[in-house]
Short mmCIF file of C-alpha atoms in Angstrom, two decimals:
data_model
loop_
_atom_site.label_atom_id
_atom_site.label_comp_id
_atom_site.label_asym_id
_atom_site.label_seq_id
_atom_site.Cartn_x
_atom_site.Cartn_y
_atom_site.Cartn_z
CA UNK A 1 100.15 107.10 90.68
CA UNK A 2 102.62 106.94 93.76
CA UNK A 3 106.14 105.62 92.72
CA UNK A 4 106.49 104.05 96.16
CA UNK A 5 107.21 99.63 95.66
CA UNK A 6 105.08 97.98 97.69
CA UNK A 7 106.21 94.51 98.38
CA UNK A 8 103.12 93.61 99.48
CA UNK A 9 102.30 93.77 95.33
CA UNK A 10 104.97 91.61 94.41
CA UNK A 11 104.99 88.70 92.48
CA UNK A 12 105.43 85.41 94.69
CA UNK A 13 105.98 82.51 91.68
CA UNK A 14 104.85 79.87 93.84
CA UNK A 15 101.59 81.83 94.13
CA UNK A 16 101.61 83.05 90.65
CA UNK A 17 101.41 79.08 89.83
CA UNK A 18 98.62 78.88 92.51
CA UNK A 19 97.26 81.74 90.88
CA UNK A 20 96.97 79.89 87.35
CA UNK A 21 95.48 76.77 88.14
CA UNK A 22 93.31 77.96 90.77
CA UNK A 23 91.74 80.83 88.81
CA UNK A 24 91.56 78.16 85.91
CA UNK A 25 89.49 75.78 87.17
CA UNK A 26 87.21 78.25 89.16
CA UNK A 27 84.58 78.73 86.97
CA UNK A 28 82.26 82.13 86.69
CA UNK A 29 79.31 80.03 88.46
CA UNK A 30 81.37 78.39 91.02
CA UNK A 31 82.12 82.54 92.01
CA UNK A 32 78.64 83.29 91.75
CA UNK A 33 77.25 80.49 93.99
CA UNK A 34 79.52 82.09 97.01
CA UNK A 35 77.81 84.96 96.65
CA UNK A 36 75.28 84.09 99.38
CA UNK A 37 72.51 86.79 100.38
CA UNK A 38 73.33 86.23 104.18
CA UNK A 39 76.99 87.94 103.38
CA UNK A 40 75.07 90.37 101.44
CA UNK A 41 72.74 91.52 104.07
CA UNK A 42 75.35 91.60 106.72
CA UNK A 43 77.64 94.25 104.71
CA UNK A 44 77.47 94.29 101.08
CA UNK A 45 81.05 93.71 100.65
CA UNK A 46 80.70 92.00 97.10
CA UNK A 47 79.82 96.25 96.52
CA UNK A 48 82.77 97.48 97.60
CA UNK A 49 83.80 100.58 95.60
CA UNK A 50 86.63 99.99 93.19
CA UNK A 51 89.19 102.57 95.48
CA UNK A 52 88.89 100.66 98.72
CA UNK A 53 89.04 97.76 97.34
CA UNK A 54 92.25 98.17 95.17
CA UNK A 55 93.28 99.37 98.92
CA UNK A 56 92.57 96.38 100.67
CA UNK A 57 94.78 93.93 97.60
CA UNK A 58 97.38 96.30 97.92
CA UNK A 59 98.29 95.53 102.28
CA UNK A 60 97.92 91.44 100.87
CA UNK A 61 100.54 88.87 100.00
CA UNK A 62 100.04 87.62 96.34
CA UNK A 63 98.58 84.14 97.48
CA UNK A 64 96.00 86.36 99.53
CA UNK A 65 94.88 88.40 96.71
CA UNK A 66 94.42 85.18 94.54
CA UNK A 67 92.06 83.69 97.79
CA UNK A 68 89.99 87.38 97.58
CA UNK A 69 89.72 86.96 93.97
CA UNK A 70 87.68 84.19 94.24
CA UNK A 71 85.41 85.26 97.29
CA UNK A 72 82.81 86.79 94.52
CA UNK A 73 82.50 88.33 90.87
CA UNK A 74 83.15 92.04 91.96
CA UNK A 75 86.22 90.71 93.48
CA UNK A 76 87.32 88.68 90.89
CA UNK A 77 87.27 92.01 89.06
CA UNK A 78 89.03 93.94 91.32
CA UNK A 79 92.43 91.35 91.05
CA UNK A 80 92.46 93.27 87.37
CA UNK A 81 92.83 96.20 88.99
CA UNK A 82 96.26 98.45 88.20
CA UNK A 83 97.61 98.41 91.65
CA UNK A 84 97.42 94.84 91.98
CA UNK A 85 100.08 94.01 89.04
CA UNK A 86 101.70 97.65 89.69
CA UNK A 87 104.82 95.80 90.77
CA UNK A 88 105.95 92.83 89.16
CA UNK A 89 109.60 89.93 90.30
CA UNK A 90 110.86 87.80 87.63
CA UNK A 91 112.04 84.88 90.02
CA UNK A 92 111.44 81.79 88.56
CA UNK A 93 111.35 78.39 90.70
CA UNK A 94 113.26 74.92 90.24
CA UNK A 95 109.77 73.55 89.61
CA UNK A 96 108.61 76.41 86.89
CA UNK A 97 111.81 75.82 84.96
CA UNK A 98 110.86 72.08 84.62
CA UNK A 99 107.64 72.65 82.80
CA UNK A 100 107.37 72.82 79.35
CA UNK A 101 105.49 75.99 79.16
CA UNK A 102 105.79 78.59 82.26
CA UNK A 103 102.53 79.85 83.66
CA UNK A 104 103.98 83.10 84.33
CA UNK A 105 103.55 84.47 80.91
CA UNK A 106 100.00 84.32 80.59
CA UNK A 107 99.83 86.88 83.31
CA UNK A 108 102.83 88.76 81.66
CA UNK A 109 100.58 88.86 78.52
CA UNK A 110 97.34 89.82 80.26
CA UNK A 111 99.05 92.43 82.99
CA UNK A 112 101.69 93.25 81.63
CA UNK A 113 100.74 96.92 80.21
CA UNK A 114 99.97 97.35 84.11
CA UNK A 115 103.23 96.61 85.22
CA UNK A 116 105.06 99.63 86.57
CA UNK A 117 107.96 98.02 88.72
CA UNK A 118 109.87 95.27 87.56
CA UNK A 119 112.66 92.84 89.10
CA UNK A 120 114.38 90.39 87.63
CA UNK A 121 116.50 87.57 89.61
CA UNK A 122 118.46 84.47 88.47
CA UNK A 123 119.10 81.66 91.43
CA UNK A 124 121.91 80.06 88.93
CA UNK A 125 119.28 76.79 88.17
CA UNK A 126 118.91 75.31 84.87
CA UNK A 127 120.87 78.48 82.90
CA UNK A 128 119.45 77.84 79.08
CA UNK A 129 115.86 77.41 79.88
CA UNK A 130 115.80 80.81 82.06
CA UNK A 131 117.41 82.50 79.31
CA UNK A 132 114.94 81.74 77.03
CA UNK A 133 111.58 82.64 80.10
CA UNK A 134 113.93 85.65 80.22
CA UNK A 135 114.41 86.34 76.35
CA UNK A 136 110.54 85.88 76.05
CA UNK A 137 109.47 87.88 79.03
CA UNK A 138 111.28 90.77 77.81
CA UNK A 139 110.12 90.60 74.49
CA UNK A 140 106.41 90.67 75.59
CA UNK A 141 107.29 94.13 78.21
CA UNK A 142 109.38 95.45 74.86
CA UNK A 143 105.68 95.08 73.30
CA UNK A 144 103.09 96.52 75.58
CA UNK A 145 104.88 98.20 78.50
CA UNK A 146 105.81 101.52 79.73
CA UNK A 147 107.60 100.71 83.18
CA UNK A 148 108.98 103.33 85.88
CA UNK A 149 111.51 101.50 87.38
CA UNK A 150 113.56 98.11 86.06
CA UNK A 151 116.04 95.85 88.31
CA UNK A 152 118.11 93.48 86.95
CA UNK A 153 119.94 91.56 89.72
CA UNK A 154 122.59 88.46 89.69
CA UNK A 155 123.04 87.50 86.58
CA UNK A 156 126.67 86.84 86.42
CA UNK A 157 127.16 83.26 86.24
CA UNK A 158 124.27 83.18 83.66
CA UNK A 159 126.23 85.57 81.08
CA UNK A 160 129.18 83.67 82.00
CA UNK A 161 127.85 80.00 81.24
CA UNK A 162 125.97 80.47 78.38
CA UNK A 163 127.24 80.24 74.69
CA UNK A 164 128.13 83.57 73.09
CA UNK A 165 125.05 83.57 70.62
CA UNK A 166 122.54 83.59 73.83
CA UNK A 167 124.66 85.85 75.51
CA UNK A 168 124.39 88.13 72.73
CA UNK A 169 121.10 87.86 72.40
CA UNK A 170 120.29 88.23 75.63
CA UNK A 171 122.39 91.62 75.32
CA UNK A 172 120.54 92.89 72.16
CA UNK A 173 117.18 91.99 73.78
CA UNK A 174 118.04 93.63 77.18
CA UNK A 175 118.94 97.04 75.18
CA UNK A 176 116.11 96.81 72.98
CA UNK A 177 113.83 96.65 75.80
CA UNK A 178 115.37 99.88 77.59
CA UNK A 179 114.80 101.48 74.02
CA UNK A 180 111.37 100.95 74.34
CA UNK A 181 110.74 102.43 77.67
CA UNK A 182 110.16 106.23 77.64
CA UNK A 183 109.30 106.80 81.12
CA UNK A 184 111.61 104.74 83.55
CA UNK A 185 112.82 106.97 86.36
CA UNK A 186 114.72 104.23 88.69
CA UNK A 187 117.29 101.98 86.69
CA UNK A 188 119.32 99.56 88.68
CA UNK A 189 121.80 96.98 87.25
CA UNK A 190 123.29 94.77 89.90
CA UNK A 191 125.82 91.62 89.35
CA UNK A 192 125.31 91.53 85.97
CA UNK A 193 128.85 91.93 84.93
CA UNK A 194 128.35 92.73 80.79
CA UNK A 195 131.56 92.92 78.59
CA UNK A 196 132.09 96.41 77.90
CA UNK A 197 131.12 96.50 74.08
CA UNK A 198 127.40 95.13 75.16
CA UNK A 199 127.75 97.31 78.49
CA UNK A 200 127.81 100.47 76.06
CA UNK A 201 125.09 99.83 73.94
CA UNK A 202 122.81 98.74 76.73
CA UNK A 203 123.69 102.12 78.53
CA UNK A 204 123.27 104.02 75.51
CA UNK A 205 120.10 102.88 74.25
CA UNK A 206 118.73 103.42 78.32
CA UNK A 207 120.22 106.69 77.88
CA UNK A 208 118.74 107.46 74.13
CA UNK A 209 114.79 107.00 75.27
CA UNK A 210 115.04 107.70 79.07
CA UNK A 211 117.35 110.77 79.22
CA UNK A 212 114.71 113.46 80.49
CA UNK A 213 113.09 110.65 83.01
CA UNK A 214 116.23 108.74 84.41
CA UNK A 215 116.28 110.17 87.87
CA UNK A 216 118.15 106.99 89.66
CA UNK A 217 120.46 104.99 88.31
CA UNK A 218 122.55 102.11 89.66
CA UNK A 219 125.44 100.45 88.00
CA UNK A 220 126.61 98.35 90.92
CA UNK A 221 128.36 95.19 88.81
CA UNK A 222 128.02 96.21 85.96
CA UNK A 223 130.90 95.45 83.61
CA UNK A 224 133.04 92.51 83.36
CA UNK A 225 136.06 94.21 82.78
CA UNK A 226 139.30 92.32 80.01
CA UNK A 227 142.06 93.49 81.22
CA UNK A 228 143.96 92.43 77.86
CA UNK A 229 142.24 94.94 76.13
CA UNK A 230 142.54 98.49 77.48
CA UNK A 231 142.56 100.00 74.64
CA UNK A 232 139.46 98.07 73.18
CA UNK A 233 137.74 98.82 75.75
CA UNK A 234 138.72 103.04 76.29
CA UNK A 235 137.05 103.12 72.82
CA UNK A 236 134.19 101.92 73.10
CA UNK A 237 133.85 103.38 76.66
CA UNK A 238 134.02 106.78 75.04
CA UNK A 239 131.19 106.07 72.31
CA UNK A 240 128.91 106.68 75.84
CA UNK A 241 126.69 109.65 76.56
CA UNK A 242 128.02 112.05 79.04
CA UNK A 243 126.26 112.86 82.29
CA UNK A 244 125.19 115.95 80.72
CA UNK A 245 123.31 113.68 78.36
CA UNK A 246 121.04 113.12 81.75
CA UNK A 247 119.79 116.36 82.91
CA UNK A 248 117.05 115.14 84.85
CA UNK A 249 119.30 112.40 86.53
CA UNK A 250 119.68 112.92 90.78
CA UNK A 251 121.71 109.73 91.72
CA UNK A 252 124.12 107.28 90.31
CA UNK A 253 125.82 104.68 92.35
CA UNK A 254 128.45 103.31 90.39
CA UNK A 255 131.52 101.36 90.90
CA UNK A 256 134.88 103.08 89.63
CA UNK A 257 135.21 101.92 85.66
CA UNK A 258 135.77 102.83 82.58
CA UNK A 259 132.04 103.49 81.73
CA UNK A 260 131.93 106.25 84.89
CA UNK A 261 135.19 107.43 84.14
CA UNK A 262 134.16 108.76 80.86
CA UNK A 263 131.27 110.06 81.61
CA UNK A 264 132.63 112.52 83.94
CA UNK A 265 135.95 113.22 82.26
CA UNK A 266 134.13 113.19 78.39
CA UNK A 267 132.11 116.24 79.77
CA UNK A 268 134.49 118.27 81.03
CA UNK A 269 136.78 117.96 78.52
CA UNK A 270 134.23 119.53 76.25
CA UNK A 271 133.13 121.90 78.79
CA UNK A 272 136.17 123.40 79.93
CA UNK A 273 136.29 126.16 78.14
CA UNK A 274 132.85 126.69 78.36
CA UNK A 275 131.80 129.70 80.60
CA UNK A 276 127.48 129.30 80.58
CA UNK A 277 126.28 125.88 80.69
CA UNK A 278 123.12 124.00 81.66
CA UNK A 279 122.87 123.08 85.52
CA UNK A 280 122.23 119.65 85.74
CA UNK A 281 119.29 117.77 88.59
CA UNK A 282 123.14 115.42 90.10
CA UNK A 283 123.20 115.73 93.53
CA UNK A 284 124.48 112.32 94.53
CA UNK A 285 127.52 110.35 93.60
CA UNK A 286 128.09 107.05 95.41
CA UNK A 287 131.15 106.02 93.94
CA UNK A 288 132.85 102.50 94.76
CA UNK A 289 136.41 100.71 94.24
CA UNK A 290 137.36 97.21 95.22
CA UNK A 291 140.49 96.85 93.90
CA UNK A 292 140.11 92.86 93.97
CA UNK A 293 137.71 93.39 90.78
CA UNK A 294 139.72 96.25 88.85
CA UNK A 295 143.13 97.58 89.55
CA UNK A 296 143.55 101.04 89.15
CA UNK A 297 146.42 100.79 87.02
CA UNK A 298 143.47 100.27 84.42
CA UNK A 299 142.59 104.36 84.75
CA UNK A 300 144.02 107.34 83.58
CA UNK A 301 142.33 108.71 87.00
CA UNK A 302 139.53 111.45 87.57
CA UNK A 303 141.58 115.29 88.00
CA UNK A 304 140.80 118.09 90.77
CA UNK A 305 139.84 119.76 87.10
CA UNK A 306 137.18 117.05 86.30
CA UNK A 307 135.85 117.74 89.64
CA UNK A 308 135.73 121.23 89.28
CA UNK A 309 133.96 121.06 85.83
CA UNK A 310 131.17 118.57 87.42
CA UNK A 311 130.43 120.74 90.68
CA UNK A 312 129.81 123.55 88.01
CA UNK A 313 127.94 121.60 86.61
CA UNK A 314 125.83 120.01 89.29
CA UNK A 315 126.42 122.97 92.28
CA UNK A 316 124.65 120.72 94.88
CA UNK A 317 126.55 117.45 94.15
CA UNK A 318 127.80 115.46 97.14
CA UNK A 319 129.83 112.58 96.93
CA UNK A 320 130.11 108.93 99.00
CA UNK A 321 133.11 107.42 98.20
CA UNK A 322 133.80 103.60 99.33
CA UNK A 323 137.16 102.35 99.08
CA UNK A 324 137.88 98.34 99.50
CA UNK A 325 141.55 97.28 99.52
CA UNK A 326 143.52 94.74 100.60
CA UNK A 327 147.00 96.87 99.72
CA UNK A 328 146.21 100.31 101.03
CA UNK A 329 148.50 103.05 99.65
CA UNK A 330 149.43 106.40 99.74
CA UNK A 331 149.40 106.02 95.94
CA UNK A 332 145.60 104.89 95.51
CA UNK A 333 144.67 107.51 97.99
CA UNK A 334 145.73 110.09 95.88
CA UNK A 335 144.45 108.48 93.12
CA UNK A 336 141.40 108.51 94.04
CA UNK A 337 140.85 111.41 96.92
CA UNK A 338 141.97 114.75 94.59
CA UNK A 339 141.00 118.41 95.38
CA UNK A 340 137.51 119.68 94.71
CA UNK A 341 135.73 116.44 95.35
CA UNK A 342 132.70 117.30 97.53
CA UNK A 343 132.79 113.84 99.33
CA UNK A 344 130.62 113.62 102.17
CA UNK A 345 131.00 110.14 103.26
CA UNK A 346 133.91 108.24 102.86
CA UNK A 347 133.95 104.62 103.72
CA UNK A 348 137.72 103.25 103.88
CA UNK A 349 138.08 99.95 104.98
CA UNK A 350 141.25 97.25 104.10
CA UNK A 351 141.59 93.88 104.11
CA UNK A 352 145.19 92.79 104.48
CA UNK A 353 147.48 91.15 107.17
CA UNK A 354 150.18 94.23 106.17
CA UNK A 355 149.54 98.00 106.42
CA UNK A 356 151.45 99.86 103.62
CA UNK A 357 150.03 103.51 104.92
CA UNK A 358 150.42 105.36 107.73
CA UNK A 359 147.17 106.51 109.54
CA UNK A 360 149.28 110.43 109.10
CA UNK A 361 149.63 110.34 105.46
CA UNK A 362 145.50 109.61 105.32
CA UNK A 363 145.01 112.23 107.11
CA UNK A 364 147.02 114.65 105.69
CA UNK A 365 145.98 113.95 102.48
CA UNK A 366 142.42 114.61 103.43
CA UNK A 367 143.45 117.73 104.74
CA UNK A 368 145.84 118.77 101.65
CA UNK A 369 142.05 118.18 99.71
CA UNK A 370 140.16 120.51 102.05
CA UNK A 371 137.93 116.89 102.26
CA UNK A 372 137.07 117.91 105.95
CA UNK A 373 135.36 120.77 105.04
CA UNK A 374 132.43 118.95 103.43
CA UNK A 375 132.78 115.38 105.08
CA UNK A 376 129.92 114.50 106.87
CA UNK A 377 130.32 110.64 107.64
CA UNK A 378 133.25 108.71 108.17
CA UNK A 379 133.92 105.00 108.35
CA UNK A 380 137.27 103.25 108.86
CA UNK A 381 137.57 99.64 109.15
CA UNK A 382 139.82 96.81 110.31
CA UNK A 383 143.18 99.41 111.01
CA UNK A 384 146.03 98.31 112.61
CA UNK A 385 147.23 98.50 115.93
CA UNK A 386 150.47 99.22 115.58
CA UNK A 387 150.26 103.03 115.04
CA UNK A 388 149.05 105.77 117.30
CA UNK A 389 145.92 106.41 115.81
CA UNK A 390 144.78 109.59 118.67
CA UNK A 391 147.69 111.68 117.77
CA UNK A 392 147.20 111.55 114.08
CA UNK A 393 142.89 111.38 113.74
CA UNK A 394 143.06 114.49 116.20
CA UNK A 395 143.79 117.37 114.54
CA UNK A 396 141.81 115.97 111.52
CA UNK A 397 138.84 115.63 113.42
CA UNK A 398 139.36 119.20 114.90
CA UNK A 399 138.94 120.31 111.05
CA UNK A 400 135.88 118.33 110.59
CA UNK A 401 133.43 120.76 111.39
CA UNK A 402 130.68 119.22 109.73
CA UNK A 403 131.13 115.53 110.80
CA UNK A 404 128.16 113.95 111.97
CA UNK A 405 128.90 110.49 112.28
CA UNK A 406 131.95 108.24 112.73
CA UNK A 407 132.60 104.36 112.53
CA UNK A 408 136.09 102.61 113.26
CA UNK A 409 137.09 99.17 113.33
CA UNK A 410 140.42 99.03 114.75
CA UNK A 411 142.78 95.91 116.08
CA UNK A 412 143.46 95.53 119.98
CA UNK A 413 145.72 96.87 121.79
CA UNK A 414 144.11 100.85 120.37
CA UNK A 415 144.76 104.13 121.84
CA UNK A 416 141.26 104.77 121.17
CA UNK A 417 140.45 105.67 125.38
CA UNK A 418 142.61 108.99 124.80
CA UNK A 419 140.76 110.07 122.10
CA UNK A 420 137.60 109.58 124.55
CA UNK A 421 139.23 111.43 127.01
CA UNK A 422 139.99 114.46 124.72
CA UNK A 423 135.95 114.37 123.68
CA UNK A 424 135.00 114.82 127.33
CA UNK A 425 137.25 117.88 127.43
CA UNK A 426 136.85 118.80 123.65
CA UNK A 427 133.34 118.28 122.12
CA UNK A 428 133.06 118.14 118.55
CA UNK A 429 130.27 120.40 117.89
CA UNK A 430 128.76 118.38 115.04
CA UNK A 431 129.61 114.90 116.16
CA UNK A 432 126.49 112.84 117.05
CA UNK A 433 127.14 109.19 116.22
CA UNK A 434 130.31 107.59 117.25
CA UNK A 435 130.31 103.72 116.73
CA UNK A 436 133.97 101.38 117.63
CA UNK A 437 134.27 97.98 116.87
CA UNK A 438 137.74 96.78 118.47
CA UNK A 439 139.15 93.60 117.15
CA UNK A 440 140.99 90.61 118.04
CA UNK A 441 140.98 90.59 122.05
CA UNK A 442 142.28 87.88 123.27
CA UNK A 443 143.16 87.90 127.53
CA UNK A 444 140.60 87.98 129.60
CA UNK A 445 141.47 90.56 131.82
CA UNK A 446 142.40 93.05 129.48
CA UNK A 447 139.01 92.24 128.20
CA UNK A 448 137.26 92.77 131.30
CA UNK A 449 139.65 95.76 132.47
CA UNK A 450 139.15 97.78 128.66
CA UNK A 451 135.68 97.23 128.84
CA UNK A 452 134.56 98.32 131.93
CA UNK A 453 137.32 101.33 131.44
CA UNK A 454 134.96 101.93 127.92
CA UNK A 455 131.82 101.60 129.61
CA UNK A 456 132.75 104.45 132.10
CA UNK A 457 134.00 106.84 129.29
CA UNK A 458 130.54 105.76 127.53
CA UNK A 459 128.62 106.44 129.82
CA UNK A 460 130.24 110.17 130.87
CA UNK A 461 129.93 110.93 127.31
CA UNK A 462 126.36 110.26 126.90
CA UNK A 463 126.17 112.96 129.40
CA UNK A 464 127.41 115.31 127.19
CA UNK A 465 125.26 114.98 124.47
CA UNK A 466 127.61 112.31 122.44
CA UNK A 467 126.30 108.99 121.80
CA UNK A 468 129.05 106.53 121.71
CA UNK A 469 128.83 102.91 121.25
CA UNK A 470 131.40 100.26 121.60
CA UNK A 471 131.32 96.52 120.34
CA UNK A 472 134.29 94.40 121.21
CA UNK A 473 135.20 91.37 119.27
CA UNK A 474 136.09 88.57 121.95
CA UNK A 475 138.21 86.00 120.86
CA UNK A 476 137.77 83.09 123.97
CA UNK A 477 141.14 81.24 123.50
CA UNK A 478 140.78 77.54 124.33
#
């Protein structure tokens, strides 16, 4: 069966409503009597093989399949069909939560051993009563479901607001489910922000039943991190599996915590003096740090020897790495960016009225890495004006000789038409993509003198075989 999510075979709760009461009071005659024999000598569609049929649910919206379910008895059939309820959204409405009894769950009984995608959402409406939909829904999948994928999105406020018996219930039901799946390939955990104890055990009991399936996972949000408990929390952080636990795992996107952090450094500790050991499937790493969520005083810090360990480990790995600051430093450059990281895109982008780096020691630190020699994409965003950006990004760009494609986001007045000029005379050989967004101008004739001076470079460019594009950010002053 193909893995690919349709969304034309989601769930739509306003139609799955629809879908109760209308199949409800449609009786087995009523179906029959719109069987006419004028529709069946002009095509014998009501005889419609099983295969095109399941094709023709599978292009509709879920109200639309409910209307073709009730066209005739073969039909009616066919909406039982595997593809139909292959994917399945967890979304309940204002006007579900008010009933007594939600209509959803009839169809999570009846389909749910179908189900091969699910999604859950919470729109932060009556908390309590979703929690217990949600508590029951997952109890019935725990029961009669072998899923592929699971996505459990925006759930914050709803861990936060509830009293600590639901939310621990909700936690022990949530990892009791994963332990019940064998087969999920795609796991993806997004704004749910658990405390790190329930975190753990959620992760390990995913880990446990799934380890030889996992092939995508995504813990984007995933902890709600105490900061008066480091110690607390480095313990029961290192109670998790290793990444070597997950040999059949190809991509994590993670943000930088605790949970990450000792899953990479718990490995290659114990591998480090280990010559011969199994390859793993990792060949993606999109790792991300907003320092407004965790500082990184809370980290002992990844090493160029962790690094090394992984890559031996995983000898295709590539790394994205997104950094989000609004106190850029030297110090949580370094931090971060060590030697032997195979980064491949790295998104950098501040937001701060002060710049506490210079544009040189970047640079040079990317260089002292050897980053260039395996960076493919680079994106900088909202840098200052105040530096001469062309004489630093230069000779790092000369050493790039794999970058592909380039973003900045830089502050008016920029030096940024020299560094055009040296590309007319200088092509990168691997540069393809170059996109500048320049900020904050405010005259109107430098506006109108910098961009048609842009436009010109642009254009010569193009010439060359380098696609440039410029977007200017106008500010009209009254």
């Amino acid at each position: 069966m193909s893995e690919i999510i349709s969304n034309t075979n989601e769930i739509d709760p306003i139609g799955m409503q629809y879908t109760a009461e209308k199949k409800d009071n449609v009786t087995t005659q009523s179906i029959a009597s719109n069987e006419s024999e004028e529709c069946e000598k002009q095509g014998h569609w009501s005889e419609l093989p099983s295969l095109p049929l399941e094709k023709i649910y599978s292009f509709l919206r879920r109200e639309d399949q409910v209307n073709m379910s009730l066209v005739c008895r073969k039909w009616s059939e066919g909406y039982g069909l595997p593809s139909v309820w292959k994917t399945f959204i967890f979304d309940l409405t204002e006007s579900q939560l008010s009933m007594d009894t939600c209509p959803i769950m009839k169809f999570v009984l009846k389909y749910g051993s179908m189900f091969r995608h699910v999604k859950v959402y919470h729109e932060f409406t009556r908390i309590n009563i979703w929690c217990r939909h949600f508590i029951e829904f997952l109890q019935i999948l725990t029961k009669n479901s072998q899923l592929i994928s699971i996505e459990l999105e925006s759930l914050p406020r709803c861990l936060r607001q509830i009293d600590n018996p639901t939310y621990d219930n909700i936690c022990t039901v949530i990892a009791n489910f994963l332990g019940s799946q064998h087969h999920l390939k795609r796991v993806k955990f997004y704004g749910c922000y658990f405390r790190i104890k329930e975190g753990v055990e959620i992760l390990r009991k995913l880990f446990q039943h799934n380890r030889k399936s996992l092939t995508h996972l995504v813990l984007r949000g995933f902890l709600s991190y105490d900061h008066m408990g480091e110690g607390q929390n480095s313990n029961f952080a290192q109670n998790l599996p290793t990444l070597a636990d997950l040999p059949s795992l190809t991509t994590l996107e993670t943000d930088y915590t605790l949970i990450f952090e000792n899953m990479v450094a718990g490995q290659c500790t114990a591998l480090e003096r280990v010559k011969n050991c199994q390859t793993l499937a990792l060949s993606k790493i999109i790792l991300e740090y907003e320092d407004r969520m965790i500082k990184m005083e809370d980290f002992r810090g990844l090493t160029s020897t962790d690094w090394q360990i992984l890559k031996r480990l995983s000898p295709n790995l590539q790394v994205e790495l997104i950094i989000v600051t609004d106190s850029p430093s030297r110090r949580e450059v370094e931090f971060f960016i060590v030697p032997n990281m195979p980064i491949t895109l790295l998104e950098y982008r501040y937001e701060a009225f002060e710049m506490r780096m210079e544009f040189d020691d970047l640079f040079r630190h990317l260089l002292a890495c050897k980053i260039n020699n395996q960076l493919v994409s680079l994106f900088l965003w909202s840098w200052k004006p105040d530096q001469d950006l062309v004489s630093h990004f230069i000779p790092f760009l000369t050493a790039c000789k794999k970058l592909r494609d380039l973003e900045i986001s830089i502050s008016y007045p920029t030096t940024f038409i020299d560094l055009m000029e040296y590309w007319l005379h200088n092509r990168p050989e691997y540069l393809e993509n170059v996109f500048i967004s320049i900020l904050d101008i405010e005259d109107d004739e430098h506006y109108t003198t910098f961009k048609n001076l842009t436009f010109d470079y642009v254009s010569r460019l193009k010439l060359i075989g380098l696609k440039v594009q410029v977007e200017f950010d106008y500010q009209v002053m009254e």
